[in-house]
Tab-separated table of C-alpha atoms in Angstrom:
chain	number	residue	atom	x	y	z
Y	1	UNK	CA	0.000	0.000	0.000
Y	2	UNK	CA	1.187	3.225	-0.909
Y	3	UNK	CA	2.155	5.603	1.809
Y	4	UNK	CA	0.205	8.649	2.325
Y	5	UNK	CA	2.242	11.660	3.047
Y	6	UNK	CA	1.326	15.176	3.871
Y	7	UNK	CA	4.696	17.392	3.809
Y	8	UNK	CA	4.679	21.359	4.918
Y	9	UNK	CA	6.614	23.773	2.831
Y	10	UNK	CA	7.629	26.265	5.035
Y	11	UNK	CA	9.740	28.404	2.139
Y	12	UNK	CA	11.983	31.597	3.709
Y	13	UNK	CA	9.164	32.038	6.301
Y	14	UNK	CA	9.587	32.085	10.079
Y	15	UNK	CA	11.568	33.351	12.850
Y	16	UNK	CA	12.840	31.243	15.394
Y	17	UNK	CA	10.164	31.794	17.579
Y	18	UNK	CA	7.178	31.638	15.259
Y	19	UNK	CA	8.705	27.751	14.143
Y	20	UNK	CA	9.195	26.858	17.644
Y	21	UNK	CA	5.408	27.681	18.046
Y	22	UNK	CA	3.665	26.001	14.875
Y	23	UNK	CA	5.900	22.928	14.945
Y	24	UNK	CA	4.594	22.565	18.981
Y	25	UNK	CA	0.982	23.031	18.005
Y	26	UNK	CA	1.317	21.012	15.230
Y	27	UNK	CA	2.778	18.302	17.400
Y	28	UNK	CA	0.252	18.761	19.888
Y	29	UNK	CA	-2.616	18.357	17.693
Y	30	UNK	CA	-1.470	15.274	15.840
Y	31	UNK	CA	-0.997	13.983	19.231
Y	32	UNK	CA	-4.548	14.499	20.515
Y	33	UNK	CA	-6.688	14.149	17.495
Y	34	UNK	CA	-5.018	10.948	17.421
Y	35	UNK	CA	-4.169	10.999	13.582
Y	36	UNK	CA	-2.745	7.607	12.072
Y	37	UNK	CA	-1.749	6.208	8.951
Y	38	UNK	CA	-0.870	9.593	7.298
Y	39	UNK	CA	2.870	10.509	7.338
Y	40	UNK	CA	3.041	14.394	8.086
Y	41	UNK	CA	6.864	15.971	7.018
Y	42	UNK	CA	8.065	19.340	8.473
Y	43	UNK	CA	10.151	21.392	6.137
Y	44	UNK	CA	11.476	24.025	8.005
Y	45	UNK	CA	14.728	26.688	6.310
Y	46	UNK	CA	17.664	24.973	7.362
Y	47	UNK	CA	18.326	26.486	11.056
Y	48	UNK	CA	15.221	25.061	12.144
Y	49	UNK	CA	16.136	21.334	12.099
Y	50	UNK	CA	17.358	21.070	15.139
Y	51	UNK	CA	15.056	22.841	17.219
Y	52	UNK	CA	11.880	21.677	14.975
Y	53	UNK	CA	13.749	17.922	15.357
Y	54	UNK	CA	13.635	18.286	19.092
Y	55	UNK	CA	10.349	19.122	19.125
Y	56	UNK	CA	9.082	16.602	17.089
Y	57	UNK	CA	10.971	14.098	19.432
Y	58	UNK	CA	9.443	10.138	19.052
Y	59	UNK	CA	6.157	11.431	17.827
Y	60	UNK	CA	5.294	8.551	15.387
Y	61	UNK	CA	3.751	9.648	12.041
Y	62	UNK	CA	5.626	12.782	12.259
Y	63	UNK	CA	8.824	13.163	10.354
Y	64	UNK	CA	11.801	15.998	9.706
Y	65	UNK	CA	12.896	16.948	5.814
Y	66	UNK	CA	14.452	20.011	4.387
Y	67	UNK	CA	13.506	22.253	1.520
Y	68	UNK	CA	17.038	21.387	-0.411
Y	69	UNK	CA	20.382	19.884	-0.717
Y	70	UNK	CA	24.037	19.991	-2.500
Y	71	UNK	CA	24.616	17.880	-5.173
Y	72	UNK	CA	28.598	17.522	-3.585
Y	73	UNK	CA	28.835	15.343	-0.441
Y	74	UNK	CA	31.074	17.854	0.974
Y	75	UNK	CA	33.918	20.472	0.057
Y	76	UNK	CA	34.499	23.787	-0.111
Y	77	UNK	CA	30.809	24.989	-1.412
Y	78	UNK	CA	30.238	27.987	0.806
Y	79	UNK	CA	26.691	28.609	1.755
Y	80	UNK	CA	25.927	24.919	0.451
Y	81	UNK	CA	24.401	22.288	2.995
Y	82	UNK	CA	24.843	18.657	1.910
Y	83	UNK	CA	22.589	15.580	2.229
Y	84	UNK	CA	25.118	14.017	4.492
Y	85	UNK	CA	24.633	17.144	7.084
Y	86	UNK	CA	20.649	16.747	6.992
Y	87	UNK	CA	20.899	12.974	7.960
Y	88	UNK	CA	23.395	13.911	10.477
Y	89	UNK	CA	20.763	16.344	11.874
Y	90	UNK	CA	17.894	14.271	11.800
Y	91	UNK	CA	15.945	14.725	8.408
Y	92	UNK	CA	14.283	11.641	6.883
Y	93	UNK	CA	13.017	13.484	3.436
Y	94	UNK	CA	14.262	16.040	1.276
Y	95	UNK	CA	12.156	18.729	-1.283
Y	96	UNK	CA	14.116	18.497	-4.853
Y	97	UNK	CA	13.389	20.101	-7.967
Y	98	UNK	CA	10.879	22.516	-6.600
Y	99	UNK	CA	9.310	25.008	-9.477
Y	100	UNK	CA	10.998	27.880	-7.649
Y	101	UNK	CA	14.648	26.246	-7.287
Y	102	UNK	CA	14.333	25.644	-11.118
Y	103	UNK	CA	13.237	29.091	-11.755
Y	104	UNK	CA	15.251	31.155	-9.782
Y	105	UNK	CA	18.277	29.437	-9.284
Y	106	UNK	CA	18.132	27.869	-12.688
Y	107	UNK	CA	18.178	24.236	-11.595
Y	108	UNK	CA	18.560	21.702	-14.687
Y	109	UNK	CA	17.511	17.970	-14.756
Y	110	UNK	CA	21.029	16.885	-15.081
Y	111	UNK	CA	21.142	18.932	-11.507
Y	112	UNK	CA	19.000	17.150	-10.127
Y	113	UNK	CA	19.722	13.501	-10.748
Y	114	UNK	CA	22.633	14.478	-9.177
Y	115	UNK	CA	21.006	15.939	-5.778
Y	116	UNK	CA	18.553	13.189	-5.623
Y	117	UNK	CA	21.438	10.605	-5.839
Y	118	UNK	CA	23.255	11.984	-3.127
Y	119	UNK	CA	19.960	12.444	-0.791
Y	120	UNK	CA	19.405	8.494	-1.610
Y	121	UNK	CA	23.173	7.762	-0.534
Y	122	UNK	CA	22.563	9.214	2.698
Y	123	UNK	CA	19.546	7.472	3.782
Y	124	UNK	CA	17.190	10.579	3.129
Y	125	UNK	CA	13.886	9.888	1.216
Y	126	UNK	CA	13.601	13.036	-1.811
Y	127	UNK	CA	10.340	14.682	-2.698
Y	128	UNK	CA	11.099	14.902	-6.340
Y	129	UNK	CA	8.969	17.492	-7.788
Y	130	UNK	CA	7.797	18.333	-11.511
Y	131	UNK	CA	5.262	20.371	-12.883
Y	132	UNK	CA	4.178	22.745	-15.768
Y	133	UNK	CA	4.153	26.520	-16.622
Y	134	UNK	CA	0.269	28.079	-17.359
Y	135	UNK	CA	1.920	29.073	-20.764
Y	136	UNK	CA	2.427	25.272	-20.879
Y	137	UNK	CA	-0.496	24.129	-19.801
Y	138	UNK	CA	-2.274	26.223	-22.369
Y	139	UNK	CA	-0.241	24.909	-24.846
Y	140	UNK	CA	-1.612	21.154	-24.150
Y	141	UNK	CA	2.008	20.046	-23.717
Y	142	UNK	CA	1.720	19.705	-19.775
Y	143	UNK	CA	1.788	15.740	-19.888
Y	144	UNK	CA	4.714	15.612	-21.973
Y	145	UNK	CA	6.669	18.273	-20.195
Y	146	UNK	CA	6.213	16.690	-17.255
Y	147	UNK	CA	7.291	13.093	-18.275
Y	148	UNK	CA	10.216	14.634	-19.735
Y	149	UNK	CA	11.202	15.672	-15.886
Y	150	UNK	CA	10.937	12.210	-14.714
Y	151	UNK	CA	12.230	10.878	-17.617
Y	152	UNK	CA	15.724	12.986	-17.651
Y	153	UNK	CA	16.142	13.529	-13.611
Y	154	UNK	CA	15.046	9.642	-12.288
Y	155	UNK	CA	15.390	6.968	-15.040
Y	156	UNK	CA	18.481	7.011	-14.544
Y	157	UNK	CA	17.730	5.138	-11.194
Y	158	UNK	CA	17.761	1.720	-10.296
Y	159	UNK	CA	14.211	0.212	-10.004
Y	160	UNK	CA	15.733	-0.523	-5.996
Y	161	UNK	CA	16.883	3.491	-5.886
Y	162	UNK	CA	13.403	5.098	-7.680
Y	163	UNK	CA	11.577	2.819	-5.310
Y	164	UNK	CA	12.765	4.808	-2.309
Y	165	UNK	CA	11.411	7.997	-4.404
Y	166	UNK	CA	8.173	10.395	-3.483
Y	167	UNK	CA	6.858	12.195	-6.433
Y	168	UNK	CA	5.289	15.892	-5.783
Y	169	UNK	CA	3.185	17.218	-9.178
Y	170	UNK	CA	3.281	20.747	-9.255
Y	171	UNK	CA	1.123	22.518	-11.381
Y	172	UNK	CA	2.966	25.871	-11.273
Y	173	UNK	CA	0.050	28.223	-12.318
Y	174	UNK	CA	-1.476	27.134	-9.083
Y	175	UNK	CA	1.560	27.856	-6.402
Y	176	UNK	CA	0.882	31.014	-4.532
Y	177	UNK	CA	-1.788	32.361	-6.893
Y	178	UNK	CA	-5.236	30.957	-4.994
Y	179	UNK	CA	-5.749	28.746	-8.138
Y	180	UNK	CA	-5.554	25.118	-7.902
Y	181	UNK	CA	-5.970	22.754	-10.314
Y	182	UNK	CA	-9.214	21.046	-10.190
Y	183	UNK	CA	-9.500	17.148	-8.394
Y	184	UNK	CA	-10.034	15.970	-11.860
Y	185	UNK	CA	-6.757	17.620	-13.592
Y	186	UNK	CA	-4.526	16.509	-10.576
Y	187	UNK	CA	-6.118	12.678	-11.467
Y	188	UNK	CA	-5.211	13.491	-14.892
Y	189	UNK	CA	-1.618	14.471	-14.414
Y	190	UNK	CA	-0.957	12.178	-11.396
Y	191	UNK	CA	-2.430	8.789	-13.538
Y	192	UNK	CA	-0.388	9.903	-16.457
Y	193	UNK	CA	2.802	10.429	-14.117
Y	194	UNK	CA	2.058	6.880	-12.967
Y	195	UNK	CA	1.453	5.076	-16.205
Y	196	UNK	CA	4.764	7.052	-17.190
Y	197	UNK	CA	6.795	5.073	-14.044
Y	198	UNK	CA	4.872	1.865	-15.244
Y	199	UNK	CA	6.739	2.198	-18.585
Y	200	UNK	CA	10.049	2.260	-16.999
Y	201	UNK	CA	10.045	0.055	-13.951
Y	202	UNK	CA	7.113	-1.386	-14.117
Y	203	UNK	CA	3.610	-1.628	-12.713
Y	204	UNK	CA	4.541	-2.773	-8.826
Y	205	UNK	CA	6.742	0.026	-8.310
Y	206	UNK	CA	4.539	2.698	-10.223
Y	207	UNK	CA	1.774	1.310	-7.878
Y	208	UNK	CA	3.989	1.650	-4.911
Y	209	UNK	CA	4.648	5.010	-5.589
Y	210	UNK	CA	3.615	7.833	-3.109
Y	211	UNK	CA	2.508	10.823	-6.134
Y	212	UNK	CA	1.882	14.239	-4.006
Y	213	UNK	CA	-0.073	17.311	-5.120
Y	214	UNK	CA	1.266	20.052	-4.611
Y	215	UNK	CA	-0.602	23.522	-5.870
Y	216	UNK	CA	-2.704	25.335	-3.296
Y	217	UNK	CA	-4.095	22.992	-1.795
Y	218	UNK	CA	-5.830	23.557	1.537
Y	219	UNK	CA	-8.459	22.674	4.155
Y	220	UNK	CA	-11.294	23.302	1.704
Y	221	UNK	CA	-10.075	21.489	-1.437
Y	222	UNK	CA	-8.025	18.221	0.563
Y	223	UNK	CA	-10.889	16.516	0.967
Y	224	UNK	CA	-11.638	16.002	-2.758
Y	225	UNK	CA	-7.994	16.179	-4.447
Y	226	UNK	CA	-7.040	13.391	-1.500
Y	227	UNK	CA	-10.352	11.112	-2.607
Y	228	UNK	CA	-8.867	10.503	-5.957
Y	229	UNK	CA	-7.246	6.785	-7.040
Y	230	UNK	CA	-3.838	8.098	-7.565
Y	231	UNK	CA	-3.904	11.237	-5.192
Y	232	UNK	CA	-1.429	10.194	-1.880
Y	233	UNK	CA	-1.649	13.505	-0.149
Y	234	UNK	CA	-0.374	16.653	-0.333
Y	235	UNK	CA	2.902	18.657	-0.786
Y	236	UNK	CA	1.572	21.958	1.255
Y	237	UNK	CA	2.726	25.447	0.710
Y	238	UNK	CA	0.788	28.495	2.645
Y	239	UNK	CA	-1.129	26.211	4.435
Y	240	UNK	CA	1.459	24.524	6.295
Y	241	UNK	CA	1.904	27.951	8.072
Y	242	UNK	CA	-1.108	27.182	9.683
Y	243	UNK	CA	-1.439	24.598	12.789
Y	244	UNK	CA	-5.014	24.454	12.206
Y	245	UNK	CA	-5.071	24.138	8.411
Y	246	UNK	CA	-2.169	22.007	8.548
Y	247	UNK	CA	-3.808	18.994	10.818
Y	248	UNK	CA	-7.097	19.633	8.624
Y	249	UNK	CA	-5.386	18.595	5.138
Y	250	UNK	CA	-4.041	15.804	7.280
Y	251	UNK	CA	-7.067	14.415	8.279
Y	252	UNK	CA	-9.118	14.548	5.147
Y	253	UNK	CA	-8.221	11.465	3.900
């Protein structure tokens, strides 16, 4: 059965104080609402780990991951922070290939094989994401672009390696804009993402595979984008900033 996995974005956002706070509440409430069988990942800027790690403590379910890592295992790469560090520290999962590392720091597939093979080496599970452009999208070329991510960044995988691998489909038009992409378009894209696996390592591991949406989603749409066949939760942006909203996407499976 495929794992269902709710993982917070928290971006550049957050003093020390205000993480200390929503990772306790968050804590606390997946605690007392008693909330099983959905993984929930915190993914905190990098000087939270600790302190967000501590917090989190033994609390089964929930899980630390960062927003990035080097594609070096170590060396003189000022201002760089390595996979090997975040497993060090505590982090289980990684974000990789996020629509805004690719934009702004002009991150290319080639890039990000290489990240994603050095977050695999050190025992940390990536959130690999892909998604298209609302230029694309109106083009009608969404599907392929996408495939073309997977294709060029984790292909290149072992069917043992891509196994370890959570996919997050980002339809980019929908990230920070109050759009989302209707239940029936994330089906769409996360199906097609599937069958795309299924043509490379077959149908058990494309089955096996945890596929995330991750545009906008929040307390009001979960319920629905969650209740689709190939839907297994949520990569969460704004609403991860949110105790409250946060444990509501969780429990709407």
């Amino acid at each position: 059965m495929r794992k269902k996995i709710v993982a917070g974005n928290w971006k550049m956002n957050l003093t020390y104080d205000e993480g200390q706070k929503l990772t306790s509440e968050i804590v606390n409430m997946y605690k007392d609402e008693s909330i099983k069988d959905v993984i929930a990942v915190l993914n905190p800027p990098f000087p939270h780990l600790l302190p967000v790690k501590k917090l989190i403590g033994d609390t089964s379910g929930i899980l630390l991951g960062a927003q990035n890592c080097s594609d070096k295992e170590s060396g003189a790469f000022t201002g760089e922070v390595s996979a090997k560090i975040l497993a060090s520290f505590g982090a289980s999962y990684v974000i990789l290939g996020h629509s805004e590392r690719r934009e702004y720091f002009k991150e290319s597939n080639d890039l990000l094989t290489a990240k994603v093979k050095q977050a695999l080496a050190n025992g940390l599970t990536p959130i690999f994401c892909c998604g298209e452009s609302l230029e694309i999208r109106m083009a009608g070329t969404h599907e392929a672009n996408v495939k073309f991510q997977l294709t060029e960044s984790l292909f290149d995988l072992s069917p043992e390696d891509f196994s370890k691998v959570v996919i997050a489909y980002e339809p980019i038009w929908a990230i920070g804009t109050g759009k989302t992409a209707t239940a029936d378009q994330a089906q769409e894209m996360h199906l097609a993402l599937r069958r795309h696996i299924a043509s490379k390592y077959g149908k058990d591991i494309a089955n096996a595979t945890s596929i995330l949406y991750g545009g906008s989603a929040n307390p009001g749409n979960a319920k629905e984008l969650f209740s689709k066949p190939d839907v297994d939760g949520g990569l969460i942006g704004g609403a991860s900033l949110k105790s409250r909203d946060f444990i509501e996407i969780i429990k709407s499976f």
